[in-house]
PDB file of C-alpha atoms in Angstrom:
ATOM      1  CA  UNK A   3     140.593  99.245  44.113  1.00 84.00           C
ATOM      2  CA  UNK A   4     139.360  95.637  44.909  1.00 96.00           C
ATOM      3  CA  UNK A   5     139.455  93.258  42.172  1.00 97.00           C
ATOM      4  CA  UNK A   6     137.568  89.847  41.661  1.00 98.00           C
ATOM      5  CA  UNK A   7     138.963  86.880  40.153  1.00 97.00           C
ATOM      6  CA  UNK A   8     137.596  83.358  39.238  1.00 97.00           C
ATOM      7  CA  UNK A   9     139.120  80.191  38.478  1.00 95.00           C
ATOM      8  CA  UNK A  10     136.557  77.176  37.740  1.00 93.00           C
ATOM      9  CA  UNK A  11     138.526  74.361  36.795  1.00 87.00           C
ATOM     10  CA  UNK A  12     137.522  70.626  35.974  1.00 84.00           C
ATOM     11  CA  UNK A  13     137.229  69.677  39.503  1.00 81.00           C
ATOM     12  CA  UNK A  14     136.345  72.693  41.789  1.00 86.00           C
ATOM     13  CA  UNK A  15     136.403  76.544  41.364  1.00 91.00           C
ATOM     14  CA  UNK A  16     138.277  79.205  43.098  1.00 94.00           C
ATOM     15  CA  UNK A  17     137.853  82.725  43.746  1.00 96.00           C
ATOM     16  CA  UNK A  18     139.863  85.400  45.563  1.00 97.00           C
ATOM     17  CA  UNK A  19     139.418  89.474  45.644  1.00 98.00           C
ATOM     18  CA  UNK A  20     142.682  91.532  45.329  1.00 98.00           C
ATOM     19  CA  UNK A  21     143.367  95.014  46.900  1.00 96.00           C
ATOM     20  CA  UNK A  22     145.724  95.887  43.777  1.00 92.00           C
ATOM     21  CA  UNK A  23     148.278  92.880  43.786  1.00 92.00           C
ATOM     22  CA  UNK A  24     147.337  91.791  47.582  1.00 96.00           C
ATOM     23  CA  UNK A  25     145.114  88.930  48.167  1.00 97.00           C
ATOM     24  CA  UNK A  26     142.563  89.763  50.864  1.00 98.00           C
ATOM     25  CA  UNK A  27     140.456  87.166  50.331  1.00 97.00           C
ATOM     26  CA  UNK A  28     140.323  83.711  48.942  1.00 97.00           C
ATOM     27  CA  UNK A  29     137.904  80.771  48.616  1.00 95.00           C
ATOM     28  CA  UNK A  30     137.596  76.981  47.501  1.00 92.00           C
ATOM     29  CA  UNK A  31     134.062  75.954  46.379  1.00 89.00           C
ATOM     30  CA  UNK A  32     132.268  73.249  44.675  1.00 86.00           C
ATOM     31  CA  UNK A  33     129.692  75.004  43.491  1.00 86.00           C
ATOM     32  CA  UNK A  34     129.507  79.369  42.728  1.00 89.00           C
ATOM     33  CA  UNK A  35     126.608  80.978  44.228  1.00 87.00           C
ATOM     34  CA  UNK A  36     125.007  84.271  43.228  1.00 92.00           C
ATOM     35  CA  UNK A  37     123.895  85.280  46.449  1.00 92.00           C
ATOM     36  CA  UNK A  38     126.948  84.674  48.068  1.00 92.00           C
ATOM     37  CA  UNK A  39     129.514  86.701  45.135  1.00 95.00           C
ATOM     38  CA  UNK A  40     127.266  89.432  45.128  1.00 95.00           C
ATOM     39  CA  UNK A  41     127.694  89.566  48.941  1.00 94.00           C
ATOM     40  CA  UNK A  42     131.247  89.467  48.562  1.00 95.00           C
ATOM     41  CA  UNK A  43     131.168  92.450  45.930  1.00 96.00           C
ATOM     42  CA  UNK A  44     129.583  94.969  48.269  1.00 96.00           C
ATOM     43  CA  UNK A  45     132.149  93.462  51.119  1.00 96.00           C
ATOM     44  CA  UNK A  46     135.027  94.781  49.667  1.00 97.00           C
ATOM     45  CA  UNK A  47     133.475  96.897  47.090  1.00 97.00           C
ATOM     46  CA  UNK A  48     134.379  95.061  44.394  1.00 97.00           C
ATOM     47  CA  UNK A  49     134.986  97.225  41.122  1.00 97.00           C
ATOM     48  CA  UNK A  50     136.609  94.859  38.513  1.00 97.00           C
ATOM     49  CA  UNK A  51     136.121  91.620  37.849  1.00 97.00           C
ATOM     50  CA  UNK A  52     137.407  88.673  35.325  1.00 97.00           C
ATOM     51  CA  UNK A  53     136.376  84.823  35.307  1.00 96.00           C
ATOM     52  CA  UNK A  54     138.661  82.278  33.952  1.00 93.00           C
ATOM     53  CA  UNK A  55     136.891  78.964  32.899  1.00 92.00           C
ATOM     54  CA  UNK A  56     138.510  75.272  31.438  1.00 87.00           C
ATOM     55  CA  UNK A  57     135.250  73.244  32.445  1.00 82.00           C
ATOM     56  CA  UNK A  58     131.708  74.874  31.442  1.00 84.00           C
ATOM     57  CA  UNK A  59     130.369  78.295  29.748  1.00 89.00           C
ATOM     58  CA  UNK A  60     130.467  81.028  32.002  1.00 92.00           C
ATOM     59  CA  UNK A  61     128.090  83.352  29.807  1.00 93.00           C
ATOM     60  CA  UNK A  62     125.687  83.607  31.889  1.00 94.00           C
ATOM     61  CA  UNK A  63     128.234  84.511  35.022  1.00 95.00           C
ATOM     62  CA  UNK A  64     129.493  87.213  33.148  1.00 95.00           C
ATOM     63  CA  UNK A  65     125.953  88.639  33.090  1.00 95.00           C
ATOM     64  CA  UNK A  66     125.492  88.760  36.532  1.00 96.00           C
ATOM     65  CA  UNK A  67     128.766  90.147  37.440  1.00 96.00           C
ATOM     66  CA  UNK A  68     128.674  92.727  34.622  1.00 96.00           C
ATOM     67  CA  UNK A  69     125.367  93.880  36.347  1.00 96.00           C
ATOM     68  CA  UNK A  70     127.591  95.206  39.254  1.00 94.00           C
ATOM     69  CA  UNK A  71     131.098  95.559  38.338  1.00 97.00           C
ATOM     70  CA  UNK A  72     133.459  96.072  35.410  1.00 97.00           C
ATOM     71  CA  UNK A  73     133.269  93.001  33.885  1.00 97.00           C
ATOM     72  CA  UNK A  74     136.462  92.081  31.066  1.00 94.00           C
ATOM     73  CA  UNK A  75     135.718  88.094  29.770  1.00 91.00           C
ATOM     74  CA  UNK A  76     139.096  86.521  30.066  1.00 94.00           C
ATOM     75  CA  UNK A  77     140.925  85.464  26.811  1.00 93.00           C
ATOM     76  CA  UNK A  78     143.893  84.375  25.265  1.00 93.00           C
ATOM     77  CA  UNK A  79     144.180  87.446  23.389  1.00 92.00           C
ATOM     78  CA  UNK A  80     144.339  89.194  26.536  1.00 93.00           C
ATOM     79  CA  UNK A  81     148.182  89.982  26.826  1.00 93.00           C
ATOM     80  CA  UNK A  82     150.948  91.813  29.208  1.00 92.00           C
ATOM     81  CA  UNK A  83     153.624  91.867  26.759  1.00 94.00           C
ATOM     82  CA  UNK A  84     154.291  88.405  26.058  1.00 97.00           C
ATOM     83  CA  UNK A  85     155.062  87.208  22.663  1.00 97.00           C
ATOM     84  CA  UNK A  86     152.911  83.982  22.015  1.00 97.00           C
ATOM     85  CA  UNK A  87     154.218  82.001  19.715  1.00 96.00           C
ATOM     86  CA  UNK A  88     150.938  78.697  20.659  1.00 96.00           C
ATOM     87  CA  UNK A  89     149.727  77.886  16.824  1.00 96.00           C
ATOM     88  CA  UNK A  90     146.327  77.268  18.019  1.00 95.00           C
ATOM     89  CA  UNK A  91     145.910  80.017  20.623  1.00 93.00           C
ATOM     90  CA  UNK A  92     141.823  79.754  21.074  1.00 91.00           C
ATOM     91  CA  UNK A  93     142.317  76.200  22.177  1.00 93.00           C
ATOM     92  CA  UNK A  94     144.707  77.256  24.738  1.00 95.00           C
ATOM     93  CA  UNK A  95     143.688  76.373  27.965  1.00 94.00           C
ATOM     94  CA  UNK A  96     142.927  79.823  29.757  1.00 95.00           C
ATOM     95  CA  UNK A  97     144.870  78.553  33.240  1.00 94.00           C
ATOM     96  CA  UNK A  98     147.697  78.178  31.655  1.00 96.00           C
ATOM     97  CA  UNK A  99     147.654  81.366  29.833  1.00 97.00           C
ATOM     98  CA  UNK A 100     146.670  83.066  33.150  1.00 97.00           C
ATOM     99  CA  UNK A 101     149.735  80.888  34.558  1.00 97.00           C
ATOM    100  CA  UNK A 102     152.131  82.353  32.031  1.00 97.00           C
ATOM    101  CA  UNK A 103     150.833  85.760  32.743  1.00 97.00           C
ATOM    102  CA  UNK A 104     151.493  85.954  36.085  1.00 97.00           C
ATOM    103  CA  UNK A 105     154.974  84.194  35.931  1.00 97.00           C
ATOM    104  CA  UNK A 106     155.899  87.116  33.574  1.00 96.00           C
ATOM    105  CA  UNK A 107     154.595  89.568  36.238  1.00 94.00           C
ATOM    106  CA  UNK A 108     156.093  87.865  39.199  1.00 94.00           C
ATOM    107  CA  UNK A 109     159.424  87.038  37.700  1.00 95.00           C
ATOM    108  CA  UNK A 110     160.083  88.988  34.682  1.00 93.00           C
ATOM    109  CA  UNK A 111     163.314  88.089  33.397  1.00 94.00           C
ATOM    110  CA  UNK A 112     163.327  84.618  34.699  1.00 95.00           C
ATOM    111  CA  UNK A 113     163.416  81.708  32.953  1.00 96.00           C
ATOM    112  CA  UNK A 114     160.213  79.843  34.448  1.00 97.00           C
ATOM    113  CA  UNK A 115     158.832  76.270  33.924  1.00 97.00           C
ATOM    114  CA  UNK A 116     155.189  76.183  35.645  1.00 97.00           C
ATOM    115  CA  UNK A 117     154.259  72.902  36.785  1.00 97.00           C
ATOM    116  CA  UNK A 118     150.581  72.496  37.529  1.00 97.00           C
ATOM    117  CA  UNK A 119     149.519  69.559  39.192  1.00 96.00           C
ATOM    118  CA  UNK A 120     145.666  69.364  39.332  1.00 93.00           C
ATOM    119  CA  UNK A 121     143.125  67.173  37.462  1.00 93.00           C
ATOM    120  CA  UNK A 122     145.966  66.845  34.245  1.00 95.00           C
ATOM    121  CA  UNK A 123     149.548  67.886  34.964  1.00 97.00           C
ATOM    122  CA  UNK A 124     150.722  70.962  32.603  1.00 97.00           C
ATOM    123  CA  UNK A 125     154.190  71.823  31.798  1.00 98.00           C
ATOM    124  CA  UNK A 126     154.786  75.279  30.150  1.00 98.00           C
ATOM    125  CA  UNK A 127     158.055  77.471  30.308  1.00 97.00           C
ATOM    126  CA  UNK A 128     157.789  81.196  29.710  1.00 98.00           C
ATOM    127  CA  UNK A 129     161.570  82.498  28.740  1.00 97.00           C
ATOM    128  CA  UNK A 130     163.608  85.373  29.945  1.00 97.00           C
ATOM    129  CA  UNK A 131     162.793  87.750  27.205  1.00 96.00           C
ATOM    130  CA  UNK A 132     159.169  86.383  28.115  1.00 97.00           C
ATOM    131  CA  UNK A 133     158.685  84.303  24.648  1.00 98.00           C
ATOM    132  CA  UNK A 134     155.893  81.242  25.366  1.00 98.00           C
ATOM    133  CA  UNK A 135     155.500  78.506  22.781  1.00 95.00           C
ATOM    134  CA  UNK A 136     153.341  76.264  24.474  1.00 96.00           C
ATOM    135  CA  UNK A 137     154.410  72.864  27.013  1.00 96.00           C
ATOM    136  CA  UNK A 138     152.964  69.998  27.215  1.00 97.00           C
ATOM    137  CA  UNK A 139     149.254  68.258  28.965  1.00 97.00           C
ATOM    138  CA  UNK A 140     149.987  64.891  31.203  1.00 98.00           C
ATOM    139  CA  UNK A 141     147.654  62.650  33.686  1.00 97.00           C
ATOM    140  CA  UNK A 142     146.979  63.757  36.530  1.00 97.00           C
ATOM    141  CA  UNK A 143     147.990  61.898  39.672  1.00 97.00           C
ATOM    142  CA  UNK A 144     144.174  60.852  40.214  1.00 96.00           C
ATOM    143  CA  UNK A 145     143.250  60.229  36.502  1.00 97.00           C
ATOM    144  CA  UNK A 146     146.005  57.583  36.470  1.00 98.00           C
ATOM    145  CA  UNK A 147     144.222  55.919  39.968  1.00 97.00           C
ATOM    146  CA  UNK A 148     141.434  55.749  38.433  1.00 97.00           C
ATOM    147  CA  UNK A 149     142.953  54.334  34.510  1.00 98.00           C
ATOM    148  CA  UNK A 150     144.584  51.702  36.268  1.00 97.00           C
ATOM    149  CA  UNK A 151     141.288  50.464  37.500  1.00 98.00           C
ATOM    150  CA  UNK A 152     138.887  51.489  34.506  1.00 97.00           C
ATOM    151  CA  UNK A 153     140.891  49.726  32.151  1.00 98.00           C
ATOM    152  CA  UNK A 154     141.990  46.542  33.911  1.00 97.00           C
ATOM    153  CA  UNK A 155     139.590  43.289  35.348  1.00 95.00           C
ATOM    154  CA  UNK A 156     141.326  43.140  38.472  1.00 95.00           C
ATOM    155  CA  UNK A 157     143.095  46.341  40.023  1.00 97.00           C
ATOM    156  CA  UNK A 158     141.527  48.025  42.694  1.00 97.00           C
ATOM    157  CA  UNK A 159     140.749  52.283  42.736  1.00 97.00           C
ATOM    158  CA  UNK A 160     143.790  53.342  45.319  1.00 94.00           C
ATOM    159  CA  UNK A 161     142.634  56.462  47.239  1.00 90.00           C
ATOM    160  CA  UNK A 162     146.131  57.832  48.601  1.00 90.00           C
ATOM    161  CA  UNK A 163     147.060  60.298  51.294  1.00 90.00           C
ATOM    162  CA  UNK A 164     149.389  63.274  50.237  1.00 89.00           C
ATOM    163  CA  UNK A 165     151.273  63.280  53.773  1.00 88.00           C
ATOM    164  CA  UNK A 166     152.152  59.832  53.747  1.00 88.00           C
ATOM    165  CA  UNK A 167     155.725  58.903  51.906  1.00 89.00           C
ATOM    166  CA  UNK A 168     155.954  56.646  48.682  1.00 94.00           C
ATOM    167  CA  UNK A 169     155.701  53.127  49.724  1.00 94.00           C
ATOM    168  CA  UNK A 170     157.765  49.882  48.261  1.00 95.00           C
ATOM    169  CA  UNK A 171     155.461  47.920  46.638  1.00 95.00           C
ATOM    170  CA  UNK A 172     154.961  45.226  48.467  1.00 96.00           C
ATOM    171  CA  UNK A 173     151.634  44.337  48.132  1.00 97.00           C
ATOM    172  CA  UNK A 174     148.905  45.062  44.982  1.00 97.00           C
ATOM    173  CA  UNK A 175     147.829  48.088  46.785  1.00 96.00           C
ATOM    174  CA  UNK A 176     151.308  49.781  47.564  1.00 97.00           C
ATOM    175  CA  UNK A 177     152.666  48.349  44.213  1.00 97.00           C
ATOM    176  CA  UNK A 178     150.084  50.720  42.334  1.00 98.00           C
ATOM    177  CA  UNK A 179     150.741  53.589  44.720  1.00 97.00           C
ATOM    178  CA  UNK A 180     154.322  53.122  44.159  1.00 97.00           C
ATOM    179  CA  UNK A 181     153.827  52.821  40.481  1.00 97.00           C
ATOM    180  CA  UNK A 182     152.134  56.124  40.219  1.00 97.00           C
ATOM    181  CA  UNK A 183     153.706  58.559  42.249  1.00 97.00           C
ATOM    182  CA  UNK A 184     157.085  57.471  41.675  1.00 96.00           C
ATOM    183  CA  UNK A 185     155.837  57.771  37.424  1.00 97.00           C
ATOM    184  CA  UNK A 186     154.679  61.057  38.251  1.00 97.00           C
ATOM    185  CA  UNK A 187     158.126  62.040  40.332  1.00 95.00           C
ATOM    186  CA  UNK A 188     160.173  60.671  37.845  1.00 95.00           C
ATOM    187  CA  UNK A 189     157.957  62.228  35.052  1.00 97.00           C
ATOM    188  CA  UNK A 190     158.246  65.805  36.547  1.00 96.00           C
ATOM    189  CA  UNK A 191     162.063  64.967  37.174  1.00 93.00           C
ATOM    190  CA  UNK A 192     162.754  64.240  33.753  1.00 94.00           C
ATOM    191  CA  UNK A 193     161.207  67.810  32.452  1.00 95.00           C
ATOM    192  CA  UNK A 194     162.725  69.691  34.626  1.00 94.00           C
ATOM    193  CA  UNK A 195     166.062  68.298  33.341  1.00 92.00           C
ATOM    194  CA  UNK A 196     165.457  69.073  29.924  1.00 94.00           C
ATOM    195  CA  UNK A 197     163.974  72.416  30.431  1.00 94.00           C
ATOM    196  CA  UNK A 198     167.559  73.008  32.714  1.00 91.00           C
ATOM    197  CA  UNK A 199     170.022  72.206  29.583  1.00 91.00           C
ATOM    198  CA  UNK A 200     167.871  74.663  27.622  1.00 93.00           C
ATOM    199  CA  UNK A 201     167.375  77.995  29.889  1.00 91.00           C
ATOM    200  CA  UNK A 202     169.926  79.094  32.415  1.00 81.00           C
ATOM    201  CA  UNK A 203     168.965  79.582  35.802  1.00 87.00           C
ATOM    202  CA  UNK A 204     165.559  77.698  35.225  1.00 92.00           C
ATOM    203  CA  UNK A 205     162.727  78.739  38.138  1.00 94.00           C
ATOM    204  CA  UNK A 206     160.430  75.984  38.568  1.00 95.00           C
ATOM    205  CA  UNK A 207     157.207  76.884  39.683  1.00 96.00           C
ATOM    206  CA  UNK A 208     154.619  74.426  41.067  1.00 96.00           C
ATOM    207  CA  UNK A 209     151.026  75.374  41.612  1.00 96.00           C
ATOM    208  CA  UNK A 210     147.755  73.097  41.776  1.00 93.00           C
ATOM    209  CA  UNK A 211     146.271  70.793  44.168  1.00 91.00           C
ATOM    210  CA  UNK A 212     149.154  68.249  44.416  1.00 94.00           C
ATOM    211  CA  UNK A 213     151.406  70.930  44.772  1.00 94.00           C
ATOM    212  CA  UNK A 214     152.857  70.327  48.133  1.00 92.00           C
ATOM    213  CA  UNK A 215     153.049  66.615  47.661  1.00 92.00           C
ATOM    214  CA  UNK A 216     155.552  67.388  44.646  1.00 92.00           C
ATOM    215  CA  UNK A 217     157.413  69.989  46.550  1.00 89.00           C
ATOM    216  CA  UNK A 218     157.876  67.968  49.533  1.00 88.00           C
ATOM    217  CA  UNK A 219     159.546  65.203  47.189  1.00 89.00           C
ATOM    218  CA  UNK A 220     161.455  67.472  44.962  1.00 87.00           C
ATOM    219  CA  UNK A 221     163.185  68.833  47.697  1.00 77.00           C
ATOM    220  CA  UNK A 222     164.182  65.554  48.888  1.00 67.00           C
ATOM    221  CA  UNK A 223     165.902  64.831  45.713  1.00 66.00           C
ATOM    222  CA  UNK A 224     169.110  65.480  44.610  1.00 55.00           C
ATOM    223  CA  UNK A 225     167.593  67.026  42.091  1.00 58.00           C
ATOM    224  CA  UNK A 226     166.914  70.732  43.081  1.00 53.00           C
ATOM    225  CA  UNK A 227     167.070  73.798  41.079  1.00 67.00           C
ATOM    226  CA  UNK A 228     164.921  77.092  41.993  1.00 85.00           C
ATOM    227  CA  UNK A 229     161.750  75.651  43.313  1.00 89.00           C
ATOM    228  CA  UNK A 230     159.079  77.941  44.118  1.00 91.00           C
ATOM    229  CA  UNK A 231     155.568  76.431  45.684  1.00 93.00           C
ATOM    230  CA  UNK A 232     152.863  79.414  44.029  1.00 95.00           C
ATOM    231  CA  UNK A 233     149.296  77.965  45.201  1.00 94.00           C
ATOM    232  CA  UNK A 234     147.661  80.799  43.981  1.00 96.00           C
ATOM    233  CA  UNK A 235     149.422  81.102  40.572  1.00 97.00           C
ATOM    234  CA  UNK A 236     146.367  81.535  38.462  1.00 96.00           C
ATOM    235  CA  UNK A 237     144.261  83.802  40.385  1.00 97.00           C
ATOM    236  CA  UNK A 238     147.386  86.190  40.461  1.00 97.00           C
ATOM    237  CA  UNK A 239     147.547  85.849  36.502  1.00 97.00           C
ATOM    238  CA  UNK A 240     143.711  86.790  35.843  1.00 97.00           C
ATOM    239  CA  UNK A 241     144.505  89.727  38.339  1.00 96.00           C
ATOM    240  CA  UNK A 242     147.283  91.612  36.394  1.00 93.00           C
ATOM    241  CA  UNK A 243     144.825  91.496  33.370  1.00 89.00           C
ATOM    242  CA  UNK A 244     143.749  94.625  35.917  1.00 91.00           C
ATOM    243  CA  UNK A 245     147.189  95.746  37.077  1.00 84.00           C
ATOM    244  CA  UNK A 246     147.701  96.144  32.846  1.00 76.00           C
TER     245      UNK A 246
END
């Protein structure tokens, strides 16, 4: 049984077909194309489907795939046997309630702090005895590039390279650089050690597409409890809605 999952988030979309829980194929795209998923569904015979969406209506997507496959719409009230406890659970982003899900299915029993760093950074800890009451929403590592130079008369936009280590600030250019990432390090650092006097044996799970820039330094810390790098965290969430 080959499933289809869809993740369109505020800066690009991503789609990946599952043979049960195995991925078997996976994709990054700016834009979805019609042509091109409905190839894909008689590839690998594609006989479920879900579509999880934080940017743009995907009413008309549903249409389409419901025209060859089992089609379920992706909601928060779609649930695995976690006990929600958000107060306003229809304004609950659906990546992090796909994140949540799939924590509980990869590491039930755990206590697990998910750490997404894409367009925003998102905090949210599912418990042991999978309870979820909701985390927190933070800049992204980008979005605070680009505030430094929206709201100021002089800074310039930094572009910065994930590979390359966090420079001294020793000029405008590094200073900002240095400003950010390290904010962001020590921002990430400081949840992580709050999250660690509340749960025992706290996983920390980091997904998104800054992922392996916040690995790389959190392992170079002192600072190092379970970290586990899950770039496909959210497509394996919208997937158990199928395994369930």
């Amino acid at each position: 049984m080959h499933n289809l999952v869809i993740d369109i988030g505020n800066t690009n979309s991503k789609l990946a077909v599952f043979d049960h829980q195995t991925m078997v194929h996976f994709q990054r795209l700016k834009e979805l194309d019609e042509i091109s998923l409905q190839s894909l569904i008689e590839t690998y015979q594609v006989k479920n489907a879900t579509v999880s969406s934080v940017s743009r209506d995907v009413t008309a997507l549903g249409n389409f795939l419901s025209r060859s496959v089992r089609y379920i719409p992706f909601t928060t009230a779609i649930n695995t046997g976690i006990k929600n406890h958000y107060q306003t659970q229809p304004t609950l982003g659906l990546d992090r309630w796909a994140k949540v899900i799939a924590a509980k299915g990869l590491y039930a029993g755990a206590n697990c702090l998910m750490i997404d760093m894409g367009t925003c950074i998102t905090y949210d800890v599912l418990t042991a005895n999978s309870e979820y009451f909701g985390g927190s929403i933070s800049l992204g590592i980008n979005m605070r590039f680009k505030a430094l130079n929206h709201y100021t008369g002089r800074l310039p936009l930094i572009s910065w390279d994930k590979e390359e280590s966090i420079p001294e600030g020793t000029d405008t250019a590094n200073a900002i650089k240095s400003g950010v990432l390290l904010g962001v390090l020590n921002e990430v650092e400081g949840f992580i050690a709050s999250e660690n006097k509340k749960y025992n044996d706290l996983r920390v799970i980091i997904t998104g597409g800054d992922a392996d820039f916040l690995s790389k330094q959190l392992k170079n810390s002192i600072f190092a409890p379970q970290i586990t790098n899950e770039p496909y965290l959210v497509l394996k969430g919208l997937n158990e809605v199928f395994i369930h």
